[in-house]
Amino acid sequence: MALSAAERAFVLGGVSASVAACDRRGRSSLVRVLGVQVSADGERLRLVVDRAQAVDLLPMVAESGRLAAVFSDPPSHRTLQFKARDARVVAVEAADRAACLQQEAAFAATLGALGWPGAFATALIGAAGRELAVLEACPVAAYRQTPGPGAGEPLASQP
């Protein structure tokens, strides 16, 4: 499935993002996403994470290829979830580092509008000085996860 233009804009627009996976025993791991890229056709996501924080998550993804990525807008709590079955750990590229800087600036602006200082966003998702890892995946399912009526409903963009 391809993310729509509106969904691409949302996931790149200063939202809070996390990625989760689980192992064969059902043990799960969740980490904060530091940077996001969406392919031009909307069919592939690249999620940048802190390798040290993802020490449990990375082997889970490598084992199963499955992940769930959640993007949530702090002011409105609007939340979208994408699931993938073909996820893999790939090499970090210069564009991934640039995506981290863009995500940090956009997230700082979002939090700044709520009265939080930019240093808070930097402490939370700043990639400087971190060893990064990248997960690449094609979403196969998408859900509206905004709290309230409609939470869990599939997004219209999926087949």
CSV table of C-alpha atoms in Angstrom, one decimal:
chain,number,residue,atom,x,y,z
A,1,MET,CA,0.0,0.0,0.0
A,2,ALA,CA,1.1,3.5,-0.6
A,3,LEU,CA,0.8,6.3,1.9
A,4,SER,CA,-1.4,9.2,0.5
A,5,ALA,CA,0.1,12.6,0.2
A,6,ALA,CA,-1.8,13.7,3.3
A,7,GLU,CA,-0.4,10.7,5.3
A,8,ARG,CA,3.1,11.4,4.0
A,9,ALA,CA,2.8,15.0,5.1
A,10,PHE,CA,1.5,13.9,8.5
A,11,VAL,CA,4.3,11.4,9.3
A,12,LEU,CA,6.9,14.0,8.2
A,13,GLY,CA,5.2,16.9,10.0
A,14,GLY,CA,6.7,17.1,13.5
A,15,VAL,CA,4.8,14.3,15.1
A,16,SER,CA,5.9,11.9,17.8
A,17,ALA,CA,6.9,8.5,16.3
A,18,SER,CA,7.6,5.1,17.7
A,19,VAL,CA,8.3,1.7,16.2
A,20,ALA,CA,7.6,-1.7,17.8
A,21,ALA,CA,8.2,-5.3,17.1
A,22,CYS,CA,8.0,-8.6,19.0
A,23,ASP,CA,9.8,-12.0,19.0
A,24,ARG,CA,8.4,-15.5,18.6
A,25,ARG,CA,7.6,-15.7,22.3
A,26,GLY,CA,5.5,-12.5,22.1
A,27,ARG,CA,8.0,-10.4,24.0
A,28,SER,CA,7.8,-6.9,22.6
A,29,SER,CA,10.1,-3.9,22.2
A,30,LEU,CA,9.2,-0.2,21.4
A,31,VAL,CA,11.6,2.6,20.6
A,32,ARG,CA,11.3,6.2,19.6
A,33,VAL,CA,11.9,7.1,16.0
A,34,LEU,CA,14.5,9.8,15.5
A,35,GLY,CA,13.9,10.4,11.8
A,36,VAL,CA,11.6,9.3,9.0
A,37,GLN,CA,11.8,9.2,5.3
A,38,VAL,CA,9.0,8.2,2.9
A,39,SER,CA,9.8,7.1,-0.6
A,40,ALA,CA,8.5,9.4,-3.4
A,41,ASP,CA,5.8,6.8,-4.3
A,42,GLY,CA,4.7,6.5,-0.7
A,43,GLU,CA,5.3,2.8,-0.6
A,44,ARG,CA,8.4,2.6,1.6
A,45,LEU,CA,9.3,4.0,5.0
A,46,ARG,CA,12.8,4.4,6.5
A,47,LEU,CA,12.7,4.7,10.3
A,48,VAL,CA,15.8,5.9,12.0
A,49,VAL,CA,16.3,4.8,15.6
A,50,ASP,CA,19.0,4.9,18.3
A,51,ARG,CA,20.9,1.6,18.0
A,52,ALA,CA,21.5,1.4,21.8
A,53,GLN,CA,17.8,1.9,22.5
A,54,ALA,CA,16.9,-0.6,19.8
A,55,VAL,CA,19.2,-3.4,21.0
A,56,ASP,CA,16.1,-5.7,21.6
A,57,LEU,CA,14.0,-4.4,18.7
A,58,LEU,CA,16.6,-4.8,15.9
A,59,PRO,CA,16.9,-8.6,16.2
A,60,MET,CA,13.1,-9.0,16.5
A,61,VAL,CA,12.7,-7.2,13.2
A,62,ALA,CA,15.5,-9.2,11.6
A,63,GLU,CA,13.9,-12.4,12.7
A,64,SER,CA,10.3,-11.7,11.7
A,65,GLY,CA,10.3,-8.8,9.3
A,66,ARG,CA,7.4,-7.4,11.1
A,67,LEU,CA,6.9,-4.0,12.7
A,68,ALA,CA,4.3,-1.5,13.6
A,69,ALA,CA,5.1,2.2,13.4
A,70,VAL,CA,2.9,4.8,15.2
A,71,PHE,CA,2.8,8.5,14.4
A,72,SER,CA,1.0,10.8,16.8
A,73,ASP,CA,0.4,14.6,16.8
A,74,PRO,CA,0.9,15.9,20.4
A,75,PRO,CA,-1.6,18.8,20.3
A,76,SER,CA,-4.5,16.8,18.8
A,77,HIS,CA,-3.5,13.2,19.6
A,78,ARG,CA,-4.3,12.3,16.0
A,79,THR,CA,-2.5,9.0,15.5
A,80,LEU,CA,-1.8,6.8,12.5
A,81,GLN,CA,-0.4,3.3,12.7
A,82,PHE,CA,1.3,1.4,9.8
A,83,LYS,CA,2.2,-2.3,9.9
A,84,ALA,CA,4.8,-4.1,7.8
A,85,ARG,CA,5.8,-7.7,7.1
A,86,ASP,CA,9.0,-7.1,5.1
A,87,ALA,CA,11.0,-4.9,7.4
A,88,ARG,CA,14.7,-5.1,7.5
A,89,VAL,CA,17.7,-3.4,9.1
A,90,VAL,CA,19.6,-1.4,6.4
A,91,ALA,CA,22.7,0.7,6.3
A,92,VAL,CA,22.5,4.3,7.5
A,93,GLU,CA,22.8,6.9,4.7
A,94,ALA,CA,23.4,10.6,4.7
A,95,ALA,CA,19.7,11.2,3.9
A,96,ASP,CA,18.8,9.4,7.1
A,97,ARG,CA,20.9,11.8,9.2
A,98,ALA,CA,19.3,14.7,7.4
A,99,ALA,CA,15.8,13.2,8.2
A,100,CYS,CA,16.8,13.2,11.9
A,101,LEU,CA,17.6,16.9,11.8
A,102,GLN,CA,14.4,17.7,10.0
A,103,GLN,CA,12.4,15.5,12.5
A,104,GLU,CA,14.0,17.2,15.5
A,105,ALA,CA,13.3,20.7,14.2
A,106,ALA,CA,9.7,19.9,13.2
A,107,PHE,CA,9.0,18.1,16.5
A,108,ALA,CA,10.6,21.1,18.4
A,109,ALA,CA,8.2,23.4,16.6
A,110,THR,CA,5.2,21.2,17.5
A,111,LEU,CA,6.2,21.1,21.2
A,112,GLY,CA,7.2,24.8,21.2
A,113,ALA,CA,3.6,25.7,20.2
A,114,LEU,CA,2.6,23.8,23.4
A,115,GLY,CA,5.1,25.8,25.5
A,116,TRP,CA,7.9,23.2,25.7
A,117,PRO,CA,11.4,24.5,25.1
A,118,GLY,CA,13.3,23.3,22.0
A,119,ALA,CA,15.8,21.6,24.3
A,120,PHE,CA,13.1,19.1,25.4
A,121,ALA,CA,12.7,17.9,21.8
A,122,THR,CA,16.5,17.7,21.4
A,123,ALA,CA,16.8,15.6,24.6
A,124,LEU,CA,14.0,13.3,23.5
A,125,ILE,CA,14.8,12.7,19.8
A,126,GLY,CA,18.1,14.5,19.0
A,127,ALA,CA,20.3,12.2,17.0
A,128,ALA,CA,23.6,14.0,17.6
A,129,GLY,CA,26.1,11.7,19.2
A,130,ARG,CA,24.0,8.6,18.8
A,131,GLU,CA,24.8,5.5,16.9
A,132,LEU,CA,21.9,5.1,14.5
A,133,ALA,CA,20.2,2.2,12.9
A,134,VAL,CA,17.6,2.2,10.1
A,135,LEU,CA,14.6,0.1,9.5
A,136,GLU,CA,13.1,0.0,6.0
A,137,ALA,CA,9.7,-1.4,5.3
A,138,CYS,CA,6.7,-1.3,3.0
A,139,PRO,CA,3.5,-0.8,5.0
A,140,VAL,CA,0.8,-3.4,4.3
A,141,ALA,CA,-1.8,-2.1,6.7
A,142,ALA,CA,-2.7,1.3,8.1
A,143,TYR,CA,-5.0,2.3,10.9
A,144,ARG,CA,-6.5,5.4,12.5
A,145,GLN,CA,-5.5,5.1,16.2
A,146,THR,CA,-6.7,8.5,17.4
A,147,PRO,CA,-8.3,8.0,20.8
A,148,GLY,CA,-12.1,7.9,20.6
A,149,PRO,CA,-14.7,6.7,18.1
A,150,GLY,CA,-13.0,5.2,15.0
A,151,ALA,CA,-9.8,4.1,16.8
A,152,GLY,CA,-8.6,1.0,15.1
A,153,GLU,CA,-10.4,1.6,11.8
A,154,PRO,CA,-8.4,0.9,8.7
A,155,LEU,CA,-7.3,4.0,6.7
A,156,ALA,CA,-8.9,4.6,3.4
A,157,SER,CA,-5.5,4.5,1.6
A,158,GLN,CA,-5.0,0.7,2.0
A,159,PRO,CA,-6.4,-1.9,-0.4
